[in-house]
PDB file of C-alpha atoms in Angstrom:
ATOM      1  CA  UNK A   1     116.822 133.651 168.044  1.00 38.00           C
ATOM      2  CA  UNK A   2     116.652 130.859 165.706  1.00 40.00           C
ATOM      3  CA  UNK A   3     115.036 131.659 162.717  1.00 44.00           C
ATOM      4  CA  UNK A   4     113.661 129.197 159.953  1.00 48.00           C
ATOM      5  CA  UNK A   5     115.735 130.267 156.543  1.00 40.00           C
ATOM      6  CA  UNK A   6     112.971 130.335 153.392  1.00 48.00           C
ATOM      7  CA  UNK A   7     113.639 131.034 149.353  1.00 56.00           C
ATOM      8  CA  UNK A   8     112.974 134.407 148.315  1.00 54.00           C
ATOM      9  CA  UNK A   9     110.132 133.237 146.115  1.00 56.00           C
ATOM     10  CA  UNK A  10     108.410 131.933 149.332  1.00 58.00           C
ATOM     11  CA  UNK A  11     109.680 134.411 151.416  1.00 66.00           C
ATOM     12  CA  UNK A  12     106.136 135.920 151.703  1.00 72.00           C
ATOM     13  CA  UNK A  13     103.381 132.965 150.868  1.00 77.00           C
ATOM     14  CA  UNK A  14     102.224 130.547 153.365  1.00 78.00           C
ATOM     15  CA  UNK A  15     101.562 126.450 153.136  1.00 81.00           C
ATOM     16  CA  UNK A  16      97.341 127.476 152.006  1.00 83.00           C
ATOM     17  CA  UNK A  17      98.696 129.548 149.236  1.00 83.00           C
ATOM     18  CA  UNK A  18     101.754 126.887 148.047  1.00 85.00           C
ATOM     19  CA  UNK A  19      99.010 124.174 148.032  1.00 90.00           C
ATOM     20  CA  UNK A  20      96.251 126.321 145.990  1.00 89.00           C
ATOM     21  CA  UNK A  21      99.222 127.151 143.690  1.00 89.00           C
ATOM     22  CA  UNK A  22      99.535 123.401 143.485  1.00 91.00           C
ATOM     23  CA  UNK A  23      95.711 122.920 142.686  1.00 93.00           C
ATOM     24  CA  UNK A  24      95.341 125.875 139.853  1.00 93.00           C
ATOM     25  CA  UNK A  25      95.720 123.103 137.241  1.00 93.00           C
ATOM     26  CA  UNK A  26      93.426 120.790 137.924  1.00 95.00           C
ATOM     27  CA  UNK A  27      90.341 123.566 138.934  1.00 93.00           C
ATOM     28  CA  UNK A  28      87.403 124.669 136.721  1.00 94.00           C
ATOM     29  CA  UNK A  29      88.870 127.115 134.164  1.00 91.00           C
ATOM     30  CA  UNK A  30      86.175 129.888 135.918  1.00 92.00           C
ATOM     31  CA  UNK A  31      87.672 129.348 139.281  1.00 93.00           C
ATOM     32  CA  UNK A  32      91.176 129.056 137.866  1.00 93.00           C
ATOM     33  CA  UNK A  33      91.628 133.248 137.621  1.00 93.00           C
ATOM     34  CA  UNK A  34      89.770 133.564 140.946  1.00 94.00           C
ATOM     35  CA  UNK A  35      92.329 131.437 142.951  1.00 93.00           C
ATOM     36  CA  UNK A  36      95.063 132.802 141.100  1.00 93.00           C
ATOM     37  CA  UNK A  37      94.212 136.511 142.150  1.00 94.00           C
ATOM     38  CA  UNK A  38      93.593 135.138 145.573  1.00 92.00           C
ATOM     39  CA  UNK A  39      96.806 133.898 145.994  1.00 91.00           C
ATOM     40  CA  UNK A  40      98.728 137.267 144.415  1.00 91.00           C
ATOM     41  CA  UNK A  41      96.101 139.470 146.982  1.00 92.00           C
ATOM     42  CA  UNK A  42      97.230 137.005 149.635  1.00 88.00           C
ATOM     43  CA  UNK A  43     101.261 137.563 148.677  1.00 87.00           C
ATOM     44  CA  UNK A  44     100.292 141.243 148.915  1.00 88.00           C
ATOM     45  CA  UNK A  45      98.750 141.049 152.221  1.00 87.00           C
ATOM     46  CA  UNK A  46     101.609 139.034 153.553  1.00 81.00           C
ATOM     47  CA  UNK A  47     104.104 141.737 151.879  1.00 78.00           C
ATOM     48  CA  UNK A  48     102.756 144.783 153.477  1.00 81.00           C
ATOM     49  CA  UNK A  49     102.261 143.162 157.159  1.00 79.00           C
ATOM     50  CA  UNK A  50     106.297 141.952 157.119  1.00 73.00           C
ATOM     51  CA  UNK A  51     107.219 145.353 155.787  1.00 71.00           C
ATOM     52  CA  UNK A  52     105.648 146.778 158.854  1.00 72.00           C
ATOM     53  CA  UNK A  53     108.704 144.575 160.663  1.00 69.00           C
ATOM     54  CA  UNK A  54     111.912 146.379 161.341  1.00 71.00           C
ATOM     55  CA  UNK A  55     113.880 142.647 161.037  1.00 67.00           C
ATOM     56  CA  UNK A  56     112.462 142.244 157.703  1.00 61.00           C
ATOM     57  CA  UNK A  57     113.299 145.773 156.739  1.00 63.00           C
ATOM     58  CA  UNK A  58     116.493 145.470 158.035  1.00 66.00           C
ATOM     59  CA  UNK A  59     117.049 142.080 156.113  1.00 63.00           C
ATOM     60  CA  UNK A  60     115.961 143.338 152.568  1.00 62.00           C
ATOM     61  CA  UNK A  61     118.322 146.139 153.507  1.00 62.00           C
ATOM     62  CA  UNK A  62     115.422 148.981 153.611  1.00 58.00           C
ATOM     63  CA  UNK A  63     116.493 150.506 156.891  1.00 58.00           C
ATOM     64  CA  UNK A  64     119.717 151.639 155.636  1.00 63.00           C
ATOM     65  CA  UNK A  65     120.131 155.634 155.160  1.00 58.00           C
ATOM     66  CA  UNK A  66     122.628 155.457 152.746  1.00 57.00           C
ATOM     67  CA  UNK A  67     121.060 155.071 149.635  1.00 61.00           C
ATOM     68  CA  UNK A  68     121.598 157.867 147.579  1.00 77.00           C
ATOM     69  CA  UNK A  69     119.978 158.838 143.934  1.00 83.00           C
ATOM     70  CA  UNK A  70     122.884 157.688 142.084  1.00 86.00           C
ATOM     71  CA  UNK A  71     122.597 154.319 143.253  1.00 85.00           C
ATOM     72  CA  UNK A  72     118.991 154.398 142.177  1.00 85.00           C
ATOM     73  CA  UNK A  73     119.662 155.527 138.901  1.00 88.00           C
ATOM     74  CA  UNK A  74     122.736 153.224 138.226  1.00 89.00           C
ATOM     75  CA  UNK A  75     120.376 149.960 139.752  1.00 87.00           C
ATOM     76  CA  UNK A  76     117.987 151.350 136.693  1.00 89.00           C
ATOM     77  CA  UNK A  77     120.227 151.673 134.436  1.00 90.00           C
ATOM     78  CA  UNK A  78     121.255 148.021 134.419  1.00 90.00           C
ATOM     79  CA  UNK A  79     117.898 146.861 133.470  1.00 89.00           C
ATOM     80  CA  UNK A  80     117.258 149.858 130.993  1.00 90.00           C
ATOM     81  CA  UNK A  81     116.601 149.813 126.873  1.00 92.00           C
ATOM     82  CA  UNK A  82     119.738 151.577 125.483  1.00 92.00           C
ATOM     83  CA  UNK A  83     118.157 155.302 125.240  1.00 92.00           C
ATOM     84  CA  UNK A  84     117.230 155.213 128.201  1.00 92.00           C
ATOM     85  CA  UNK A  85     120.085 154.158 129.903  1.00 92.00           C
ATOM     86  CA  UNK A  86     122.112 156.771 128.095  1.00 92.00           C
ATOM     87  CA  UNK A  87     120.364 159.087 129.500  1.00 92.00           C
ATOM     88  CA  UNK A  88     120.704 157.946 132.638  1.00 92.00           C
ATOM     89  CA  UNK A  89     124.734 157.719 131.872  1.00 92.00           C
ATOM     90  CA  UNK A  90     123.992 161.751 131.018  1.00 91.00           C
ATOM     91  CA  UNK A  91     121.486 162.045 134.625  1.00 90.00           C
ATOM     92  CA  UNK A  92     125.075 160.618 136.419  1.00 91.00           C
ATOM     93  CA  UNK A  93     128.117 162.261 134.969  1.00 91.00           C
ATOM     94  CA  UNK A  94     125.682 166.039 135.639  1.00 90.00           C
ATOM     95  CA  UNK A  95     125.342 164.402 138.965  1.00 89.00           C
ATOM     96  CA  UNK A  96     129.609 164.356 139.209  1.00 89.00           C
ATOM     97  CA  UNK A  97     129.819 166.858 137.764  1.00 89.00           C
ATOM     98  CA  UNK A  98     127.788 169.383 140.646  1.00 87.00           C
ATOM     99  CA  UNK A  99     129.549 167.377 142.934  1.00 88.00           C
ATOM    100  CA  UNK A 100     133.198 168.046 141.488  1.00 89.00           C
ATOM    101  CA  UNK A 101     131.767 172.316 141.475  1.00 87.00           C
ATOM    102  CA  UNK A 102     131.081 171.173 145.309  1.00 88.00           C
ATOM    103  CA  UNK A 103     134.277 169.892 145.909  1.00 88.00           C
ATOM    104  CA  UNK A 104     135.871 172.876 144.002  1.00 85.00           C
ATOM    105  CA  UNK A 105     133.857 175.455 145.989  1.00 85.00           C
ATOM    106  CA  UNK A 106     134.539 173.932 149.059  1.00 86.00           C
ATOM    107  CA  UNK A 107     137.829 173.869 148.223  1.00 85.00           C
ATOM    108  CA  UNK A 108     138.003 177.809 147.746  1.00 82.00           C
ATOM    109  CA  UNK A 109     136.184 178.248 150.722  1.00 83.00           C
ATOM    110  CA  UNK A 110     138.891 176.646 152.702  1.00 83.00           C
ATOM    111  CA  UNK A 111     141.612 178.070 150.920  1.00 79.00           C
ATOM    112  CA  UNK A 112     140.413 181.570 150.131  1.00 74.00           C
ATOM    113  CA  UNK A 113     143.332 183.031 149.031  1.00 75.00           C
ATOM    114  CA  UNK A 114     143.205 180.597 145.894  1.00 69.00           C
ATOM    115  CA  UNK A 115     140.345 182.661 144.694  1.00 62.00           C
ATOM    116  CA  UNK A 116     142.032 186.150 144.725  1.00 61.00           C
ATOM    117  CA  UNK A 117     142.197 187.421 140.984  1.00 57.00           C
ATOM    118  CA  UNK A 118     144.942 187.309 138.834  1.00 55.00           C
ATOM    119  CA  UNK A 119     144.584 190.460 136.831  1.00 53.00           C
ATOM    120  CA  UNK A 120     145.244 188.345 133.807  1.00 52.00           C
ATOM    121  CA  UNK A 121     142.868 186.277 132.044  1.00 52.00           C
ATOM    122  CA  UNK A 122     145.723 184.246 130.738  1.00 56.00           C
ATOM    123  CA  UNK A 123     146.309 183.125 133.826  1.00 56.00           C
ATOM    124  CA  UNK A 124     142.684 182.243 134.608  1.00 57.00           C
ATOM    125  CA  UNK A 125     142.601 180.170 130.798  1.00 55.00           C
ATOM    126  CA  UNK A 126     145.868 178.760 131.658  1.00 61.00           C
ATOM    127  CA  UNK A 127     144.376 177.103 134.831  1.00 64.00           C
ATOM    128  CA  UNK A 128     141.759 175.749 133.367  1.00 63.00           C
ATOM    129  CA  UNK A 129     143.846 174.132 130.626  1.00 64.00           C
ATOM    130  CA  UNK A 130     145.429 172.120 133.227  1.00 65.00           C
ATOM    131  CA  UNK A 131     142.079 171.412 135.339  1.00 67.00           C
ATOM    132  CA  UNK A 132     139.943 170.327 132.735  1.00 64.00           C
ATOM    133  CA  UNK A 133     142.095 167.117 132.172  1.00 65.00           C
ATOM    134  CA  UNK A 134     141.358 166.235 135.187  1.00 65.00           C
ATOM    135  CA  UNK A 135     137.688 167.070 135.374  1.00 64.00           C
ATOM    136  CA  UNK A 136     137.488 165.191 132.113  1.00 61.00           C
ATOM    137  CA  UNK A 137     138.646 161.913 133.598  1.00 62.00           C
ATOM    138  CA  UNK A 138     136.584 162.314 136.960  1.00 58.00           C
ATOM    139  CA  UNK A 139     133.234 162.638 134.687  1.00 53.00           C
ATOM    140  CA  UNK A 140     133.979 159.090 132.477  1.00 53.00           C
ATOM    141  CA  UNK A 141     130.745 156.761 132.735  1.00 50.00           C
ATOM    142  CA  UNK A 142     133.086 153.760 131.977  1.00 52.00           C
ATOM    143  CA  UNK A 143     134.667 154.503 135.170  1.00 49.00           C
ATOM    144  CA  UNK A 144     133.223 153.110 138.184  1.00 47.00           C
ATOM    145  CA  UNK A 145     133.691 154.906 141.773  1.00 47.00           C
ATOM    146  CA  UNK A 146     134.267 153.162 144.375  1.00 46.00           C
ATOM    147  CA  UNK A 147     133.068 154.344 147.426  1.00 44.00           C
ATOM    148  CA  UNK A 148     130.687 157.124 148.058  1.00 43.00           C
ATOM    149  CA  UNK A 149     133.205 159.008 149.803  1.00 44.00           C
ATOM    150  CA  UNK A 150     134.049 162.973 148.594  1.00 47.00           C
ATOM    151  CA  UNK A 151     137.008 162.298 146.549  1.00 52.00           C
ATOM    152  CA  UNK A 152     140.307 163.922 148.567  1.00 60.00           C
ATOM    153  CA  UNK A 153     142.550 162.730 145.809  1.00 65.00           C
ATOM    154  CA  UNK A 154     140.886 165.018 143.737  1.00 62.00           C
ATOM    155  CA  UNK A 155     140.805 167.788 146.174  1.00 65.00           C
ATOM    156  CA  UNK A 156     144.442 167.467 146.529  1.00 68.00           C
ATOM    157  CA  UNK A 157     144.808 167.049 142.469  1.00 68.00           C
ATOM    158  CA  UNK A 158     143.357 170.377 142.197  1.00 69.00           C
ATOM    159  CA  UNK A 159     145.609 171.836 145.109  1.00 68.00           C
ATOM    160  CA  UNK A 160     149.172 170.878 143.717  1.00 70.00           C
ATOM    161  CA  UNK A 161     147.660 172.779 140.508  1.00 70.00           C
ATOM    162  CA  UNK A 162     146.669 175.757 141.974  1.00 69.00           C
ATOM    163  CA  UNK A 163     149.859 175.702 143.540  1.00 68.00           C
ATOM    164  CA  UNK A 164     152.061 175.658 140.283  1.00 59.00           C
TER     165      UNK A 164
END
């Protein structure tokens, strides 16, 4: 299958439209909007007919399943004012941080004899002193993560503590 490889910016616009592109200069200033929204509406056309095609959508990368609201918000966030995208820093480390409580309540589901009380609240304060360290540095927006993968290292981190 040999295909012909095209810019993006051409990726959907045809010879007719690149040569009334070419033209918009030299037409009558009341035909000049006209031909311009012609050749957008044409783009548009174009646009939703190759979206229609799985090889296109597999090309723009569109069929993939994978995408997950993180990503969203961190492609946003790279193109946000600087409220915003602190907000979108807080939107992400909530997002960690359910999925840490996840992890952790998977955890005791697998090991349920880690969730038998102590008696002692001491105990119970004592544990969290030496978890929250480590739920401090999971839930860092400087720090990047880099694969979408649960985190076992952090399963395990939380095991050898339990076990102390």
């Amino acid at each position: 299958m040999d295909q012909k490889q095209t810019h993006w910016e051409h990726f959907f616009r045809d010879d007719s439209s690149n040569m009334l592109e070419d033209a918009l200069p030299y037409l009558p200033p009341n035909l000049k909007k006209s031909a311009a929204l012609y050749i957008k509406f044409h783009e548009l056309q174009n646009i939703m007919e190759d979206f229609d095609d799985e090889d296109t959508l597999s090309a723009c990368g569109l069929d993939q399943n994978d995408a997950s609201m993180e990503m969203m918000l961190t492609a946003m966030r790279m193109r946000a004012p600087k409220e915003t995208a602190a907000q979108i820093d807080q939107l992400l480390q909530m997002m960690k941080m359910a999925k840490m409580y996840q992890s952790y309540q998977d955890f005791l589901k697998a090991n349920p004899n880690a969730n038998t009380p102590s008696g002692n609240s001491s105990a119970d304060s004592d544990m969290m002193a030496k978890l929250m360290p480590l739920f401090m540095s999971q839930s860092q927006p400087g720090k990047q993560e880099t694969s979408n993968a649960p985190n076992s290292d952090l399963l395990n981190q939380i095991n050898q503590i339990l076990k102390k």
